[in-house]
mmCIF file of C-alpha atoms and ligand atoms in Angstrom:
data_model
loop_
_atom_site.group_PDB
_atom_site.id
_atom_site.type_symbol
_atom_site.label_atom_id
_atom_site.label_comp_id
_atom_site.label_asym_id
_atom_site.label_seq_id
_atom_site.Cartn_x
_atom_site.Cartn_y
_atom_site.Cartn_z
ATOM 1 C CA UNK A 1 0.000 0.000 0.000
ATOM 2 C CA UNK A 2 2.549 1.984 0.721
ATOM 3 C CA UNK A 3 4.731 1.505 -1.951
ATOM 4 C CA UNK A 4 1.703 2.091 -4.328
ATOM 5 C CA UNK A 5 1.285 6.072 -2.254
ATOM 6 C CA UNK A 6 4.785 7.017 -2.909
ATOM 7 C CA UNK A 7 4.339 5.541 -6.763
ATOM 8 C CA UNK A 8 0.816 7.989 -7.072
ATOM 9 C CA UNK A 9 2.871 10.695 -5.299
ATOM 10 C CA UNK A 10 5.759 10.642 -7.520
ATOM 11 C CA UNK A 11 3.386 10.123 -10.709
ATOM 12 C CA UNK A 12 1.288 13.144 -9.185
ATOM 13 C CA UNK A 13 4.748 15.440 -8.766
ATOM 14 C CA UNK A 14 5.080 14.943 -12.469
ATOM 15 C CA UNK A 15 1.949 16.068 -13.387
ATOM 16 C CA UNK A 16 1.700 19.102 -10.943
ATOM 17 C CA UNK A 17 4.877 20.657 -12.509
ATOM 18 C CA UNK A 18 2.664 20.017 -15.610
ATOM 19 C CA UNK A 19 0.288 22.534 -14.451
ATOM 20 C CA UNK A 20 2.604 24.290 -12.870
ATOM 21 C CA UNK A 21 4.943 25.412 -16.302
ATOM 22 C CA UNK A 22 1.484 25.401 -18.254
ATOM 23 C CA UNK A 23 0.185 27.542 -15.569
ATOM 24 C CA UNK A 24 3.110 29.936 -15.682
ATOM 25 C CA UNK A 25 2.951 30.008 -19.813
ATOM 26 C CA UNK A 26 -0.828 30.872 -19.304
ATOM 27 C CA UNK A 27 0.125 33.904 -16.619
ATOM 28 C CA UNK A 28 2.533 35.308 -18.981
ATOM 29 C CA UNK A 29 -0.155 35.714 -21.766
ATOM 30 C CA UNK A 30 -2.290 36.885 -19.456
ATOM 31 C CA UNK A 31 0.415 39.863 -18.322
ATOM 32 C CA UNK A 32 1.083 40.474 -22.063
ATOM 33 C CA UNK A 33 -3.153 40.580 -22.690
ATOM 34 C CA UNK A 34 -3.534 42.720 -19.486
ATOM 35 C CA UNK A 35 -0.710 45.332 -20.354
ATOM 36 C CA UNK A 36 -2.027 45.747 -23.535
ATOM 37 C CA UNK A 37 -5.501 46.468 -22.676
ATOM 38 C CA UNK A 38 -3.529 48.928 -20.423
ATOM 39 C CA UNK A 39 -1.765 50.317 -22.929
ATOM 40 C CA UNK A 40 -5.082 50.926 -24.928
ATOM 41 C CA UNK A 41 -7.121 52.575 -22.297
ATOM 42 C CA UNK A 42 -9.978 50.254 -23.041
ATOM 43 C CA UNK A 43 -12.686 49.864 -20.359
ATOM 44 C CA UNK A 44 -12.307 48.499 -17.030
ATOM 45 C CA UNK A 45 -14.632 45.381 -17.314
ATOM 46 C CA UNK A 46 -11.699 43.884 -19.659
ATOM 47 C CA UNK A 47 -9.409 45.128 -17.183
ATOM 48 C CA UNK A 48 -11.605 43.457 -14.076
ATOM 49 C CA UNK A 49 -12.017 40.364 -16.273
ATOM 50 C CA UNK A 50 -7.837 39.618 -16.786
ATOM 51 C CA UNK A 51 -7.722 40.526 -13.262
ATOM 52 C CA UNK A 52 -9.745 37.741 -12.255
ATOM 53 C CA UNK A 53 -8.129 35.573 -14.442
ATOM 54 C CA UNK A 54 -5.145 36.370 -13.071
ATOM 55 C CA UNK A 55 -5.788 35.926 -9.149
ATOM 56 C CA UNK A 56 -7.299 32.614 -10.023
ATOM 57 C CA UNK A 57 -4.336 31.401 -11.504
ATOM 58 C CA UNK A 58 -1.826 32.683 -8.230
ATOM 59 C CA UNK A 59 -4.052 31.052 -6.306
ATOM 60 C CA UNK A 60 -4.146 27.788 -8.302
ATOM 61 C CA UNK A 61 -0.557 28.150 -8.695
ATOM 62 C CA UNK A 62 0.034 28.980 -4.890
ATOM 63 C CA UNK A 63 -2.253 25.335 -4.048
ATOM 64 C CA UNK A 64 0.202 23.284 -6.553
ATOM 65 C CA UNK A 65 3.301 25.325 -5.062
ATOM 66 C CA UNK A 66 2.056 23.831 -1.684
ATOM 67 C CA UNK A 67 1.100 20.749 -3.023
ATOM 68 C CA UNK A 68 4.758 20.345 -4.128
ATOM 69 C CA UNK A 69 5.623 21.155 -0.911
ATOM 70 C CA UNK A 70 3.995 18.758 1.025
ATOM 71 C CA UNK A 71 5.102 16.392 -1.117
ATOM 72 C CA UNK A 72 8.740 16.953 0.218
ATOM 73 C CA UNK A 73 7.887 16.933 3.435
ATOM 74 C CA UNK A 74 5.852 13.906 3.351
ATOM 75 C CA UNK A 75 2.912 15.203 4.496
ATOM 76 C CA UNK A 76 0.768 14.733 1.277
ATOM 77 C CA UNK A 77 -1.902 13.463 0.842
ATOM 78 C CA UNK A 78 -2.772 13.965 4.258
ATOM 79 C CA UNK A 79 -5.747 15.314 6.137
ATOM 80 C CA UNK A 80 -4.462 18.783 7.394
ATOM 81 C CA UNK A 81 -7.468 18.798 9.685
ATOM 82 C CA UNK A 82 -7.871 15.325 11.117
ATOM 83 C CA UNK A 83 -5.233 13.884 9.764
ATOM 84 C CA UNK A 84 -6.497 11.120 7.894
ATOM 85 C CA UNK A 85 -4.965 9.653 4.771
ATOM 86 C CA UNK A 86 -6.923 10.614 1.623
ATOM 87 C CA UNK A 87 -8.474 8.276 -0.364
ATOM 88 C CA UNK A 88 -6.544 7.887 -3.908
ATOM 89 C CA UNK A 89 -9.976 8.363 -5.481
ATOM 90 C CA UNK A 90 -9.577 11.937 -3.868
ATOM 91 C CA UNK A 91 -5.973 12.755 -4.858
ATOM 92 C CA UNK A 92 -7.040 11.677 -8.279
ATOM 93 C CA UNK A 93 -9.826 14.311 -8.644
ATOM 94 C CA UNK A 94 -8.505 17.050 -6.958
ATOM 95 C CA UNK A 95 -4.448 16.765 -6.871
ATOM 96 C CA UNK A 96 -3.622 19.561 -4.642
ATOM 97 C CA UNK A 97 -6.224 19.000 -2.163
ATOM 98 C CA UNK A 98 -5.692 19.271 1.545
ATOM 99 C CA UNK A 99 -8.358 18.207 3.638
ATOM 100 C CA UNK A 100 -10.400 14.960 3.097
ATOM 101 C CA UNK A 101 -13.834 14.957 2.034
ATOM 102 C CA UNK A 102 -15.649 14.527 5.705
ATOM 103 C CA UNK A 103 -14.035 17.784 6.303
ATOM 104 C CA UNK A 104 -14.219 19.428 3.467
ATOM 105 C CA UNK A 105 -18.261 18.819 4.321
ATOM 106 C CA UNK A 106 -18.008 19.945 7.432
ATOM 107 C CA UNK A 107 -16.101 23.531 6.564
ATOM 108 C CA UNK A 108 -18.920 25.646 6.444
ATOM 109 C CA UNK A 109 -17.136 28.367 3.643
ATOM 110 C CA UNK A 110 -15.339 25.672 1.782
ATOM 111 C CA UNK A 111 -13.451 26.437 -0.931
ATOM 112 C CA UNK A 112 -15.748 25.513 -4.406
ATOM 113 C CA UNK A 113 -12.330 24.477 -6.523
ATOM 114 C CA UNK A 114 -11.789 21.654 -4.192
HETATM 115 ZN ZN1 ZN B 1 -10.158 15.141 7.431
#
């Protein structure tokens, strides 16, 4: 069982710095689409819209950057509230998940990417 974790984990690494440098090729178009919009002086709702874009991605990128983290320190895949393993079904669906799915239920304001 175990050896079959750190085999998902390692698979999982891969495909997180996957995202990660597609992520970081998406942010840089988005800069380049932002500044130019900028650069025009067209209306704010553009503006408001690349924004939003934007702070999704950071904080997509900022949940794989912690992913990756946890990862190192062996900690992933790991309940961060009770501390229970989660289930590879879990990991599958939702790769840089933190909390299992009883607590994720039980978080009133959880977070509706995970
Ligand atoms: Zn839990």
């Amino acid at each position: 069982m175990l050896i079959e974790k750190r085999k998902y984990v390692q698979d999982n690494v891969d495909r997180l710095k996957d995202i990660l440098q597609s992520m970081e090729s998406e942010l840089s178009e988005t800069d380049r689409y932002s500044f130019h919009i900028a650069d025009e002086g067209s209306d704010s709702m553009d503006r408001e819209q690349s924004f939003m874009l934007l702070s999704r991605a950071l904080k997509y990128l900022n949940q794989i950057d912690a992913a990756l983290r946890s990862i190192e320190a062996g900690t992933y895949g790991i309940c961060k509230v009770c501390g229970t393993e989660l289930s590879l079904d879990r990991l599958e669906a939702v790769p840089t998940t933190t909390i299992c799915v009883k607590c994720k239920n039980m978080k009133p304001k959880a977070d509706p990417d995970e």
